[in-house]
CSV table of N, CA and C and ligand atoms in Angstrom, one decimal:
chain,number,residue,atom,x,y,z
A,765,MET,N,-9.0,17.6,-27.4
A,765,MET,CA,-9.6,16.6,-27.3
A,765,MET,C,-9.3,16.3,-25.7
A,766,SER,N,-10.3,16.0,-24.9
A,766,SER,CA,-10.2,15.5,-23.5
A,766,SER,C,-10.6,14.2,-23.5
A,767,ARG,N,-10.1,13.2,-23.0
A,767,ARG,CA,-10.2,11.8,-23.0
A,767,ARG,C,-10.5,11.5,-21.3
A,768,THR,N,-11.3,10.4,-21.3
A,768,THR,CA,-11.7,9.7,-19.8
A,768,THR,C,-11.1,9.3,-19.3
A,769,PRO,N,-10.3,9.7,-17.9
A,769,PRO,CA,-9.3,8.9,-17.5
A,769,PRO,C,-9.3,7.4,-17.3
A,770,LEU,N,-8.1,6.5,-17.7
A,770,LEU,CA,-8.5,5.3,-17.5
A,770,LEU,C,-8.6,4.8,-16.1
A,771,PRO,N,-9.3,3.9,-16.2
A,771,PRO,CA,-9.6,3.0,-14.8
A,771,PRO,C,-8.3,2.8,-13.9
A,772,THR,N,-8.5,2.6,-12.9
A,772,THR,CA,-7.1,2.5,-11.9
A,772,THR,C,-8.0,1.7,-10.9
A,773,LYS,N,-7.1,0.8,-9.9
A,773,LYS,CA,-7.6,0.0,-9.0
A,773,LYS,C,-6.0,-0.2,-8.1
A,774,PRO,N,-6.0,-0.5,-6.9
A,774,PRO,CA,-4.9,-0.1,-6.0
A,774,PRO,C,-4.4,-2.0,-6.2
A,775,CYS,N,-3.2,-2.3,-6.4
A,775,CYS,CA,-2.4,-3.5,-6.3
A,775,CYS,C,-2.8,-4.2,-5.3
A,776,ALA,N,-3.2,-5.5,-5.2
A,776,ALA,CA,-3.4,-6.1,-4.0
A,776,ALA,C,-2.6,-6.4,-2.9
A,777,ARG,N,-1.3,-6.2,-3.4
A,777,ARG,CA,-0.1,-6.4,-2.6
A,777,ARG,C,0.9,-5.0,-2.1
A,778,CYS,N,1.2,-4.5,-3.1
A,778,CYS,CA,1.6,-3.3,-2.7
A,778,CYS,C,0.7,-1.8,-2.7
A,779,GLY,N,-0.4,-1.8,-2.7
A,779,GLY,CA,-1.1,-0.7,-2.6
A,779,GLY,C,-0.8,0.2,-3.9
A,780,ARG,N,0.0,-0.2,-4.8
A,780,ARG,CA,0.4,0.9,-5.9
A,780,ARG,C,-0.9,1.0,-6.9
A,781,THR,N,-1.0,2.1,-7.7
A,781,THR,CA,-2.1,2.3,-8.3
A,781,THR,C,-2.0,1.4,-9.6
A,782,ILE,N,-2.7,0.9,-10.1
A,782,ILE,CA,-2.8,-0.1,-11.4
A,782,ILE,C,-3.6,0.8,-12.2
A,783,THR,N,-2.9,1.2,-13.7
A,783,THR,CA,-3.6,1.8,-14.6
A,783,THR,C,-4.2,1.0,-15.8
A,784,TRP,N,-5.3,1.1,-16.2
A,784,TRP,CA,-5.8,0.2,-17.2
A,784,TRP,C,-5.0,0.2,-18.3
A,785,ARG,N,-4.6,-1.2,-18.7
A,785,ARG,CA,-3.9,-1.0,-20.3
A,785,ARG,C,-4.9,-1.9,-21.5
A,786,LYS,N,-4.3,-1.8,-22.6
A,786,LYS,CA,-5.0,-2.6,-23.3
A,786,LYS,C,-5.1,-3.8,-23.4
A,787,ALA,N,-3.7,-4.4,-23.1
A,787,ALA,CA,-3.4,-5.8,-22.7
A,787,ALA,C,-4.4,-6.5,-22.0
A,788,TRP,N,-5.4,-5.5,-20.9
A,788,TRP,CA,-5.7,-6.1,-19.9
A,788,TRP,C,-7.5,-5.8,-20.3
A,789,GLN,N,-7.9,-5.4,-21.5
A,789,GLN,CA,-9.1,-5.1,-21.9
A,789,GLN,C,-10.0,-6.4,-21.6
A,790,ARG,N,-9.7,-7.5,-21.9
A,790,ARG,CA,-10.3,-8.7,-21.6
A,790,ARG,C,-10.4,-9.1,-20.0
A,791,ASP,N,-9.8,-9.2,-19.6
A,791,ASP,CA,-9.7,-9.7,-18.2
A,791,ASP,C,-9.4,-8.6,-16.7
A,792,TRP,N,-9.7,-7.1,-17.2
A,792,TRP,CA,-9.3,-6.0,-16.0
A,792,TRP,C,-10.1,-6.6,-14.9
A,793,ASP,N,-11.4,-7.0,-14.6
A,793,ASP,CA,-11.8,-7.3,-13.5
A,793,ASP,C,-10.8,-8.5,-12.5
A,794,SER,N,-10.2,-9.1,-13.3
A,794,SER,CA,-9.5,-10.3,-12.6
A,794,SER,C,-8.0,-9.7,-12.3
A,795,VAL,N,-7.6,-8.5,-12.7
A,795,VAL,CA,-6.1,-7.9,-12.6
A,795,VAL,C,-5.8,-7.8,-11.2
A,796,ARG,N,-5.2,-8.1,-10.2
A,796,ARG,CA,-5.0,-7.8,-8.9
A,796,ARG,C,-3.4,-7.2,-8.5
A,797,TRP,N,-2.7,-7.6,-9.4
A,797,TRP,CA,-1.3,-7.1,-9.4
A,797,TRP,C,-0.7,-6.0,-10.0
A,798,CYS,N,0.4,-5.2,-9.3
A,798,CYS,CA,1.0,-4.4,-10.5
A,798,CYS,C,2.1,-4.5,-11.2
A,799,SER,N,3.0,-6.0,-10.9
A,799,SER,CA,3.7,-6.5,-11.1
A,799,SER,C,4.1,-7.8,-11.2
A,800,ASP,N,5.3,-8.6,-11.8
A,800,ASP,CA,5.1,-9.8,-11.6
A,800,ASP,C,5.8,-10.0,-10.1
A,801,ASN,N,6.5,-9.3,-9.6
A,801,ASN,CA,7.2,-9.2,-8.2
A,801,ASN,C,6.2,-9.4,-7.2
A,802,CYS,N,4.8,-8.6,-7.1
A,802,CYS,CA,3.8,-8.8,-6.5
A,802,CYS,C,3.3,-10.0,-6.9
A,803,ARG,N,2.8,-10.3,-8.1
A,803,ARG,CA,2.2,-11.7,-8.2
A,803,ARG,C,2.6,-12.8,-7.5
A,804,LYS,N,4.1,-13.0,-7.7
A,804,LYS,CA,4.8,-14.1,-7.2
A,804,LYS,C,4.8,-13.8,-5.9
A,805,HIS,N,4.7,-13.0,-4.9
A,805,HIS,CA,5.0,-12.6,-3.8
A,805,HIS,C,3.6,-12.9,-3.1
A,806,GLY,N,2.4,-12.4,-3.8
A,806,GLY,CA,0.9,-12.2,-3.2
A,806,GLY,C,0.8,-11.4,-1.9
A,807,LEU,N,-0.1,-12.1,-1.1
A,807,LEU,CA,-0.1,-11.1,-0.2
A,807,LEU,C,-0.4,-12.2,1.0
A,808,THR,N,0.8,-12.5,1.4
A,808,THR,CA,0.6,-13.4,2.9
A,808,THR,C,0.1,-13.3,4.1
A,809,GLN,N,0.1,-14.0,5.1
A,809,GLN,CA,-0.4,-13.7,6.1
A,809,GLN,C,0.4,-12.8,7.0
A,810,VAL,N,2.0,-12.8,6.9
A,810,VAL,CA,2.7,-11.8,7.4
A,810,VAL,C,2.2,-10.6,7.0
A,811,ASP,N,1.9,-10.4,5.4
A,811,ASP,CA,1.3,-8.9,5.2
A,811,ASP,C,-0.1,-8.7,5.7
A,812,LEU,N,-0.6,-9.5,6.1
A,812,LEU,CA,-2.2,-9.3,6.6
A,812,LEU,C,-2.1,-8.8,8.2
A,813,GLN,N,-1.1,-9.6,8.8
A,813,GLN,CA,-0.6,-9.1,10.3
A,813,GLN,C,0.1,-8.0,10.3
A,814,LEU,N,0.8,-7.5,9.4
A,814,LEU,CA,1.3,-5.9,9.4
A,814,LEU,C,0.1,-4.9,9.1
A,815,GLN,N,-0.5,-5.5,8.5
A,815,GLN,CA,-1.7,-4.3,8.1
A,815,GLN,C,-2.7,-4.4,9.4
A,816,ASP,N,-2.7,-5.5,10.2
A,816,ASP,CA,-3.8,-5.5,11.4
A,816,ASP,C,-3.2,-4.7,12.3
A,817,THR,N,-1.7,-4.8,12.5
A,817,THR,CA,-0.5,-4.2,13.7
A,817,THR,C,-0.7,-2.6,13.3
A,818,LEU,N,-0.8,-2.5,11.9
A,818,LEU,CA,-0.7,-1.2,11.6
A,818,LEU,C,-1.9,-0.3,12.0
A,819,GLU,N,-3.2,-1.1,11.5
A,819,GLU,CA,-4.4,-0.6,12.0
A,819,GLU,C,-4.4,-0.5,13.5
A,820,SER,N,-4.5,-1.4,14.6
A,820,SER,CA,-4.2,-1.1,15.7
A,820,SER,C,-3.4,-0.3,16.3
A,821,LEU,N,-2.5,0.0,16.1
A,821,LEU,CA,-1.5,1.1,16.2
A,821,LEU,C,-2.4,2.4,16.3
A,822,LEU,N,-3.0,2.4,14.6
A,822,LEU,CA,-3.8,3.7,14.4
A,822,LEU,C,-5.2,3.8,15.2
A,823,ALA,N,-5.4,2.6,15.7
A,823,ALA,CA,-6.6,2.7,16.5
A,823,ALA,C,-6.4,3.2,18.0
A,824,GLU,N,-5.5,2.6,18.5
A,824,GLU,CA,-4.8,3.2,19.8
A,824,GLU,C,-4.4,4.6,20.1
A,825,GLY,N,-3.7,5.1,19.1
A,825,GLY,CA,-3.2,6.6,19.3
A,825,GLY,C,-4.6,7.2,18.7
A,826,ALA,N,-3.6,8.4,19.5
A,826,ALA,CA,-4.9,9.9,19.3
A,826,ALA,C,-5.3,9.9,18.0
A,827,ASP,N,-6.1,11.0,17.6
A,827,ASP,CA,-6.3,11.4,16.2
A,827,ASP,C,-5.3,12.0,15.6
A,828,SER,N,-4.8,12.7,16.4
A,828,SER,CA,-3.5,13.3,15.7
A,828,SER,C,-2.4,12.7,15.7
A,829,ALA,N,-2.2,11.3,16.3
A,829,ALA,CA,-1.1,10.4,16.2
A,829,ALA,C,-0.8,10.1,14.9
A,830,SER,N,0.5,9.8,14.6
A,830,SER,CA,0.9,9.1,13.4
A,830,SER,C,1.9,7.7,13.8
A,831,VAL,N,2.2,6.9,12.8
A,831,VAL,CA,2.6,5.6,13.0
A,831,VAL,C,3.6,5.8,12.1
A,832,ASP,N,5.1,4.9,12.8
A,832,ASP,CA,6.2,5.0,11.5
A,832,ASP,C,5.9,3.7,11.4
A,833,PRO,N,6.6,3.4,10.3
A,833,PRO,CA,5.8,2.0,9.2
A,833,PRO,C,7.2,0.9,10.2
A,834,THR,N,8.4,1.7,10.8
A,834,THR,CA,9.0,0.8,11.1
A,834,THR,C,8.8,0.5,12.3
A,835,GLU,N,7.8,0.9,13.2
A,835,GLU,CA,7.3,0.2,14.6
A,835,GLU,C,6.3,-0.9,14.2
A,836,VAL,N,5.6,-0.8,13.3
A,836,VAL,CA,5.1,-2.2,12.8
A,836,VAL,C,6.0,-3.2,12.3
A,837,ALA,N,6.8,-3.1,11.7
A,837,ALA,CA,7.9,-4.1,11.0
A,837,ALA,C,8.5,-4.6,12.2
A,838,ARG,N,8.6,-3.8,13.5
A,838,ARG,CA,9.5,-4.2,14.7
A,838,ARG,C,8.3,-5.2,15.2
A,839,ALA,N,7.6,-4.7,15.6
A,839,ALA,CA,6.2,-5.5,16.3
A,839,ALA,C,6.0,-6.6,15.6
A,840,VAL,N,6.1,-6.9,14.4
A,840,VAL,CA,5.6,-8.1,13.6
A,840,VAL,C,6.8,-8.9,13.3
A,841,GLY,N,8.3,-8.4,13.4
A,841,GLY,CA,9.1,-9.1,12.7
A,841,GLY,C,10.6,-9.5,13.7
A,842,GLY,N,10.2,-8.6,14.8
A,842,GLY,CA,11.1,-9.2,15.7
A,842,GLY,C,12.3,-8.5,15.5
A,843,ALA,N,13.4,-9.8,15.5
A,843,ALA,CA,14.7,-9.6,15.1
A,843,ALA,C,15.0,-9.3,13.6
A,844,GLY,N,14.1,-10.4,13.0
A,844,GLY,CA,14.2,-10.2,11.2
A,844,GLY,C,13.9,-8.6,10.9
A,845,TRP,N,13.0,-7.7,11.8
A,845,TRP,CA,12.2,-6.4,11.3
A,845,TRP,C,12.7,-6.0,10.0
A,846,GLU,N,13.9,-5.8,9.7
A,846,GLU,CA,14.0,-5.2,8.5
A,846,GLU,C,13.6,-5.9,7.3
A,847,LYS,N,13.8,-6.7,7.2
A,847,LYS,CA,13.1,-7.7,5.8
A,847,LYS,C,11.3,-7.2,5.7
A,848,LEU,N,10.7,-6.8,6.8
A,848,LEU,CA,9.3,-6.2,7.1
A,848,LEU,C,9.2,-5.0,6.6
A,849,LEU,N,10.5,-4.0,6.7
A,849,LEU,CA,10.0,-2.9,6.2
A,849,LEU,C,9.4,-2.4,5.0
A,850,GLU,N,9.7,-3.0,3.9
A,850,GLU,CA,9.0,-2.6,2.7
A,850,GLU,C,7.7,-3.2,2.8
A,851,PRO,N,7.3,-4.6,3.3
A,851,PRO,CA,5.8,-4.7,3.6
A,851,PRO,C,5.2,-4.2,4.1
A,852,ALA,N,5.7,-3.5,5.3
A,852,ALA,CA,4.7,-2.3,6.2
A,852,ALA,C,4.7,-1.8,5.5
A,853,ARG,N,5.3,-0.9,4.7
A,853,ARG,CA,5.0,0.6,3.7
A,853,ARG,C,3.9,-0.1,2.9
A,854,SER,N,3.9,-1.2,2.4
A,854,SER,CA,3.0,-1.7,1.2
A,854,SER,C,1.7,-2.1,2.2
A,855,ALA,N,1.8,-2.5,3.3
A,855,ALA,CA,0.6,-2.1,4.1
A,855,ALA,C,-0.6,-1.1,4.4
A,856,ALA,N,0.9,-0.1,4.6
A,856,ALA,CA,0.1,1.2,5.0
A,856,ALA,C,-0.3,1.9,3.5
A,857,ARG,N,0.5,1.6,2.4
A,857,ARG,CA,-0.2,2.0,1.0
A,857,ARG,C,-1.8,1.1,0.8
A,858,ARG,N,-1.8,0.0,1.2
A,858,ARG,CA,-3.1,-0.8,1.0
A,858,ARG,C,-4.3,-0.3,2.1
A,859,LEU,N,-3.7,0.3,3.1
A,859,LEU,CA,-4.8,1.2,3.7
A,859,LEU,C,-5.2,2.6,3.5
A,860,VAL,N,-4.4,3.1,2.8
A,860,VAL,CA,-4.2,4.4,1.9
A,860,VAL,C,-5.4,4.1,1.1
A,861,ALA,N,-5.1,2.9,0.1
A,861,ALA,CA,-6.3,2.5,-1.2
A,861,ALA,C,-7.5,2.2,-0.7
A,862,ALA,N,-7.5,2.1,0.8
A,862,ALA,CA,-9.0,1.4,1.2
A,862,ALA,C,-9.8,2.7,1.9
A,863,GLY,N,-8.9,3.9,1.8
A,863,GLY,CA,-9.6,4.8,2.7
A,863,GLY,C,-9.3,5.2,4.1
A,864,ARG,N,-8.4,4.2,4.6
A,864,ARG,CA,-8.2,4.0,6.0
A,864,ARG,C,-6.8,4.7,6.6
A,865,ALA,N,-6.1,5.3,6.0
A,865,ALA,CA,-5.1,5.8,6.3
A,865,ALA,C,-4.6,6.9,5.5
A,866,GLU,N,-3.8,7.8,5.9
A,866,GLU,CA,-3.1,8.8,5.2
A,866,GLU,C,-1.7,8.7,5.4
A,867,ILE,N,-0.7,8.6,4.2
A,867,ILE,CA,0.6,8.6,4.2
A,867,ILE,C,1.2,9.9,4.1
A,868,THR,N,2.0,10.5,5.4
A,868,THR,CA,2.6,11.9,5.4
A,868,THR,C,3.9,11.8,5.5
A,869,GLN,N,4.8,13.1,5.1
A,869,GLN,CA,6.1,13.0,5.0
A,869,GLN,C,6.2,14.9,5.4
A,870,GLY,N,7.0,14.9,6.5
A,870,GLY,CA,6.8,16.0,7.1
A,870,GLY,C,5.4,16.8,7.4
A,871,GLY,N,5.0,16.0,7.8
A,871,GLY,CA,3.5,16.3,8.3
A,871,GLY,C,2.3,16.6,7.0
A,872,ARG,N,2.7,16.7,5.6
A,872,ARG,CA,1.7,17.0,4.6
A,872,ARG,C,1.6,15.6,3.8
A,873,VAL,N,0.6,15.6,3.7
A,873,VAL,CA,-0.2,14.2,3.1
A,873,VAL,C,0.6,14.0,1.8
A,874,ILE,N,1.0,13.0,1.2
A,874,ILE,CA,1.8,12.7,0.1
A,874,ILE,C,1.1,11.4,-0.7
A,875,ASP,N,1.3,11.6,-2.0
A,875,ASP,CA,0.8,10.2,-3.1
A,875,ASP,C,1.7,9.1,-2.5
A,876,PRO,N,0.8,8.2,-2.4
A,876,PRO,CA,1.8,6.9,-1.7
A,876,PRO,C,2.7,6.1,-2.9
A,877,ASP,N,2.0,6.3,-3.8
A,877,ASP,CA,2.7,5.7,-5.0
A,877,ASP,C,4.2,6.0,-5.1
A,878,HIS,N,4.3,7.6,-4.7
A,878,HIS,CA,5.8,7.8,-5.0
A,878,HIS,C,6.5,8.2,-3.9
A,879,ALA,N,6.0,7.5,-2.7
A,879,ALA,CA,6.6,7.9,-1.2
A,879,ALA,C,8.2,7.7,-1.3
A,880,LYS,N,9.1,8.2,-1.4
A,880,LYS,CA,10.4,7.8,-0.8
A,880,LYS,C,10.9,8.2,0.3
A,881,GLY,N,11.8,7.6,1.1
A,881,GLY,CA,12.3,8.1,2.4
A,881,GLY,C,11.7,7.8,3.8
A,882,THR,N,11.9,8.3,4.7
A,882,THR,CA,10.6,8.2,5.8
A,882,THR,C,9.4,8.7,5.6
A,883,ILE,N,8.4,7.7,5.8
A,883,ILE,CA,7.0,8.2,6.0
A,883,ILE,C,6.3,7.9,7.1
A,884,ARG,N,5.4,8.9,7.3
A,884,ARG,CA,4.3,8.5,8.9
A,884,ARG,C,2.9,8.3,8.2
A,885,VAL,N,2.3,7.1,9.2
A,885,VAL,CA,1.1,6.8,8.7
A,885,VAL,C,-0.2,7.2,9.7
A,886,ARG,N,-1.3,7.7,9.5
A,886,ARG,CA,-1.9,8.4,10.1
A,886,ARG,C,-3.4,8.1,9.7
A,887,ARG,N,-4.7,8.2,10.7
A,887,ARG,CA,-5.8,8.1,10.0
A,887,ARG,C,-6.4,9.0,9.2
A,888,PRO,N,-7.0,9.0,8.4
A,888,PRO,CA,-8.0,9.8,7.4
A,888,PRO,C,-8.2,11.2,7.9
A,889,ARG,N,-8.3,12.3,7.8
A,889,ARG,CA,-8.8,13.3,8.5
A,889,ARG,C,-9.8,14.1,7.6
B,1671,LIG,ZN1,2.0,-4.1,-6.2
């Protein structure tokens, strides 16, 4: 028996995929966050700044260039950049979900939901 795939959408903060659940059948349209953690944190000015910075770095580089999220965290966070590393990776996932970037590891495009370790971000090809 084949089933229609469940609807999905990206989390508004971390960009990870949210898959429809029965608990949401009445308010699926208003679901924005994948977890309590994302809901509590929300999408802050810093998150948006990280996303803008990443997009500028992608736009400045050559077509083939890729960006390390660490550069983005450093550009926005200064001395406190390490706190922004995970938010910078979330910004990258949001861009992937919007079709404006790809995340790669070892030069290969990977599924951002399961990215572990060092990643790079590039424009979609
Ligand atoms: Zn999330």
